[in-house]
mmCIF file of C-alpha atoms in Angstrom:
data_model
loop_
_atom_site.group_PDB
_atom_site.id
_atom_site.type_symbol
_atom_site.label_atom_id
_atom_site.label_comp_id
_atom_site.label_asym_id
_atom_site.label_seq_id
_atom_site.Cartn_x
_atom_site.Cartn_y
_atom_site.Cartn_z
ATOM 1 C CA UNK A 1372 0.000 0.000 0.000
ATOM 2 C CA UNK A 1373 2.805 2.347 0.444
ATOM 3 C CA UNK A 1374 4.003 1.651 -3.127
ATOM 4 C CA UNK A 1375 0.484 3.002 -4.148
ATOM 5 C CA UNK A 1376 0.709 6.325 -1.851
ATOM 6 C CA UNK A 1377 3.996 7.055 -2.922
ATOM 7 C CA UNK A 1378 2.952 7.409 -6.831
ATOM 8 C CA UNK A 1379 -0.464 8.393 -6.107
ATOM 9 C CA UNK A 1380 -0.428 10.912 -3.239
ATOM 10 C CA UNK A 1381 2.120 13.790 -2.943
ATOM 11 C CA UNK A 1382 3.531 14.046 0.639
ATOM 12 C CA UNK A 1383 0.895 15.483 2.543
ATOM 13 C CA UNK A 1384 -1.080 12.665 1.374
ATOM 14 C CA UNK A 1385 -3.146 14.626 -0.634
ATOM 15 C CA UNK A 1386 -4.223 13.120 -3.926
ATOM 16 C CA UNK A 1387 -1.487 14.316 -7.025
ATOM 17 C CA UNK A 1388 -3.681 16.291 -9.859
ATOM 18 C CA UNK A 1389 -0.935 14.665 -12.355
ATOM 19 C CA UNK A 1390 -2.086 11.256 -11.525
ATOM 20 C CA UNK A 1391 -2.655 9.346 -14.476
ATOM 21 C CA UNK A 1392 -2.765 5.558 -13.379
ATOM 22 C CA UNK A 1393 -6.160 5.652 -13.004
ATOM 23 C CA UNK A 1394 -6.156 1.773 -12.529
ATOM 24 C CA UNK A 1395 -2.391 1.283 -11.192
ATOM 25 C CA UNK A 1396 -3.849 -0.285 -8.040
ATOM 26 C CA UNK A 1397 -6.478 -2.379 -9.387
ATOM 27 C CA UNK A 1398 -4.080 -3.609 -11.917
ATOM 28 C CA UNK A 1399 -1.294 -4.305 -8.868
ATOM 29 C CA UNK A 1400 -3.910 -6.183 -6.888
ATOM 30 C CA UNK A 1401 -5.233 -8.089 -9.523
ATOM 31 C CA UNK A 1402 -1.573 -9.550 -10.644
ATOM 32 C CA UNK A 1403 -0.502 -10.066 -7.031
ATOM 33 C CA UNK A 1404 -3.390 -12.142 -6.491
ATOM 34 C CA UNK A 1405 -3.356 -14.048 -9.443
ATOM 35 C CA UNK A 1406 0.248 -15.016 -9.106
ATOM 36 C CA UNK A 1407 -0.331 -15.521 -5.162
ATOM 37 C CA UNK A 1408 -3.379 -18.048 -5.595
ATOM 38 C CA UNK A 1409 -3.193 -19.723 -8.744
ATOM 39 C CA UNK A 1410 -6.049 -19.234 -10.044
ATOM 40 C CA UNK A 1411 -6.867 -18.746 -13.998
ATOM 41 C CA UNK A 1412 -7.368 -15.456 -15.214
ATOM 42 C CA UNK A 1413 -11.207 -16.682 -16.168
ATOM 43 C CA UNK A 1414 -11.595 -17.867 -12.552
ATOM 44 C CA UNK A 1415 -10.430 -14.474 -10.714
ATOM 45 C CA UNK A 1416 -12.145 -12.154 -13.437
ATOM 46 C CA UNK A 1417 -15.846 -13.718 -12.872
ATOM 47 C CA UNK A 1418 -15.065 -13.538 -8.574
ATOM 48 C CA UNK A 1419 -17.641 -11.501 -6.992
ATOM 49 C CA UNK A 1420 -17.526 -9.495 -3.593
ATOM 50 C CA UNK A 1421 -19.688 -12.338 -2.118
ATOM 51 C CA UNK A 1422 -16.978 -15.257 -2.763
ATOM 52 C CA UNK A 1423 -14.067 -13.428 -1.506
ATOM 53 C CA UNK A 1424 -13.112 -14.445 2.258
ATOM 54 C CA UNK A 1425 -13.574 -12.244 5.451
ATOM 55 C CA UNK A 1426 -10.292 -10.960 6.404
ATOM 56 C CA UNK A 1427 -9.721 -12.746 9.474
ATOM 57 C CA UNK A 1428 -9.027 -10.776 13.029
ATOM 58 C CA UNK A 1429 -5.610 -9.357 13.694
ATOM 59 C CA UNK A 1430 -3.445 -11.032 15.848
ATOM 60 C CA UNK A 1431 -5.240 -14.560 14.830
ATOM 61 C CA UNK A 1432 -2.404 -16.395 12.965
ATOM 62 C CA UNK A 1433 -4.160 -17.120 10.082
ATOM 63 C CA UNK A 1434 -1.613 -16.560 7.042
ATOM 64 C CA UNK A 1435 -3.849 -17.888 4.526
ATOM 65 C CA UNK A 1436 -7.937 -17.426 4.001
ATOM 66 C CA UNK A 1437 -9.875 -20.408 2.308
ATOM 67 C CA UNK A 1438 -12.493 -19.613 -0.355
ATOM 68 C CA UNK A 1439 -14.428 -22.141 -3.010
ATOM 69 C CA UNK A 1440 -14.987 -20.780 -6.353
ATOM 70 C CA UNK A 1441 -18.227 -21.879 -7.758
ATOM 71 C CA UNK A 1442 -18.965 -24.385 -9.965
ATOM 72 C CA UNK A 1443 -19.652 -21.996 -12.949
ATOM 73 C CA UNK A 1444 -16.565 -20.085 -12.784
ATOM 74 C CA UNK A 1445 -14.279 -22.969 -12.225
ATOM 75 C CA UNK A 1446 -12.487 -24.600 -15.283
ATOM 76 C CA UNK A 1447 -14.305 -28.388 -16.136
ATOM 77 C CA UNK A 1448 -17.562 -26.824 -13.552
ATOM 78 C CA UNK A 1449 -15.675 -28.249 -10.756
ATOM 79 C CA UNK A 1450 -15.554 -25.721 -7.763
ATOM 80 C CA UNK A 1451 -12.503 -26.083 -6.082
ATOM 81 C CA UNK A 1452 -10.552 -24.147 -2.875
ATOM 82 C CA UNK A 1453 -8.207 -21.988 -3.370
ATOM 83 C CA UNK A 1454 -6.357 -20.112 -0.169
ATOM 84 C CA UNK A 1455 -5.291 -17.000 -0.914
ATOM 85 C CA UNK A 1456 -2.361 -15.139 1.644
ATOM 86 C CA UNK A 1457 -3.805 -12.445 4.371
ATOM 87 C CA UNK A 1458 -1.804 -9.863 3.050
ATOM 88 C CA UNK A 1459 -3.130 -10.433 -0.444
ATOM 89 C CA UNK A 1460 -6.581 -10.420 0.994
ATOM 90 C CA UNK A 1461 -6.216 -7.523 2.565
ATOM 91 C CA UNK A 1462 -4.720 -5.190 -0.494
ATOM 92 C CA UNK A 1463 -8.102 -6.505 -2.322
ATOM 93 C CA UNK A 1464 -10.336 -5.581 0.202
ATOM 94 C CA UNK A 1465 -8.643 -1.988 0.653
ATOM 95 C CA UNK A 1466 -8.694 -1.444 -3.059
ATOM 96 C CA UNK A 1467 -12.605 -2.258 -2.761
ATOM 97 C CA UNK A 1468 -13.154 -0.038 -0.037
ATOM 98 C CA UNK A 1469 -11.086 2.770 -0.685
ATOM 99 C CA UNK A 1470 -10.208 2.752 -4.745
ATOM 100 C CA UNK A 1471 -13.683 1.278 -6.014
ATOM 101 C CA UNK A 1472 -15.484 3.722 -3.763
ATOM 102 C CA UNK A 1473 -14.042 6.956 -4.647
ATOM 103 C CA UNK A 1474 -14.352 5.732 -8.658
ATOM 104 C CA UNK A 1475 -18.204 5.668 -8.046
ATOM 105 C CA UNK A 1476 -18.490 8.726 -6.626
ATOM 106 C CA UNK A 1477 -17.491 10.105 -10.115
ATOM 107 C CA UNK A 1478 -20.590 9.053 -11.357
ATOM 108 C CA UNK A 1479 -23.690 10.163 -11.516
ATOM 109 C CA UNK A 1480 -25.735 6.676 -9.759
ATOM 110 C CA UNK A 1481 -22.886 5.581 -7.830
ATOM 111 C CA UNK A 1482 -21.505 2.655 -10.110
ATOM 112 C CA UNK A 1483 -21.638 -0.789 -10.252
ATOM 113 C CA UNK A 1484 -18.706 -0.085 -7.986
ATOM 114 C CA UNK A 1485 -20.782 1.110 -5.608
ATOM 115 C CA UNK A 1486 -24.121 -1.107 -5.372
ATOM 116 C CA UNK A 1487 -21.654 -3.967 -5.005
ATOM 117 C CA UNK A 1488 -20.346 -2.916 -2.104
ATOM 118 C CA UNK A 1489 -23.199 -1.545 -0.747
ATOM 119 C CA UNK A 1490 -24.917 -4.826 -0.961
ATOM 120 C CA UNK A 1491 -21.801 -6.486 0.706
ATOM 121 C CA UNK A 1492 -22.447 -3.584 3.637
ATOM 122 C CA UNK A 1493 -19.340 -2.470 3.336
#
């Protein structure tokens, strides 16, 4: 996350006018988490909000969160588990709360960006 602040934000943390990697942090979550869970790039691009683990309490020790893909995303329709790492977890759920959110805004009904998350109640 500081990778993304540092190109993003200018030092007061205020966001940099110049920006133009609109998508630098989706892109940089996506990528990580492909390469960190093995899933197919059909699998991960057809995930929803709702199959995407709970990021488990601090201080519990979990490294890795489980999730089953469905069926219908799965290659041969066989669902399978895949574990993907905490800290991987984590960047995607910040990027959904903080990145997806302030993309909707720009809009004038919020954004698919912004139902979805609103219907996870986050």
């Amino acid at each position: 996350m500081a990778e993304r602040r540092a190109m993003r934000f200018d030092a007061d943390e205020l966001p940099r006018p110049g920006f133009r990697g609109r998508w630098a942090a989706r892109n940089a979550v996506f990528a990580d988490s492909l390469v960190r869970t093995g899933m197919r790039l059909s699998e991960q691009s057809a995930l929803t909000v709702f199959e995407l683990p709970e990021l488990p309490a601090p201080g519990s020790g979990t490294v890795n969160a489980r999730t089953v893909l469905p069926d219908v995303i799965s290659k041969g329709s066989s669902g399978r588990a895949v574990y993907m790492p905490v800290s991987t977890l984590r960047e995607v759920w910040d990027y959904m709360t903080w990145d997806r959110r302030t993309g909707g805004r720009c809009s004038t009904t919020g954004g698919p960006a912004a139902s979805t998350l609103q219907a996870a109640g986050r």
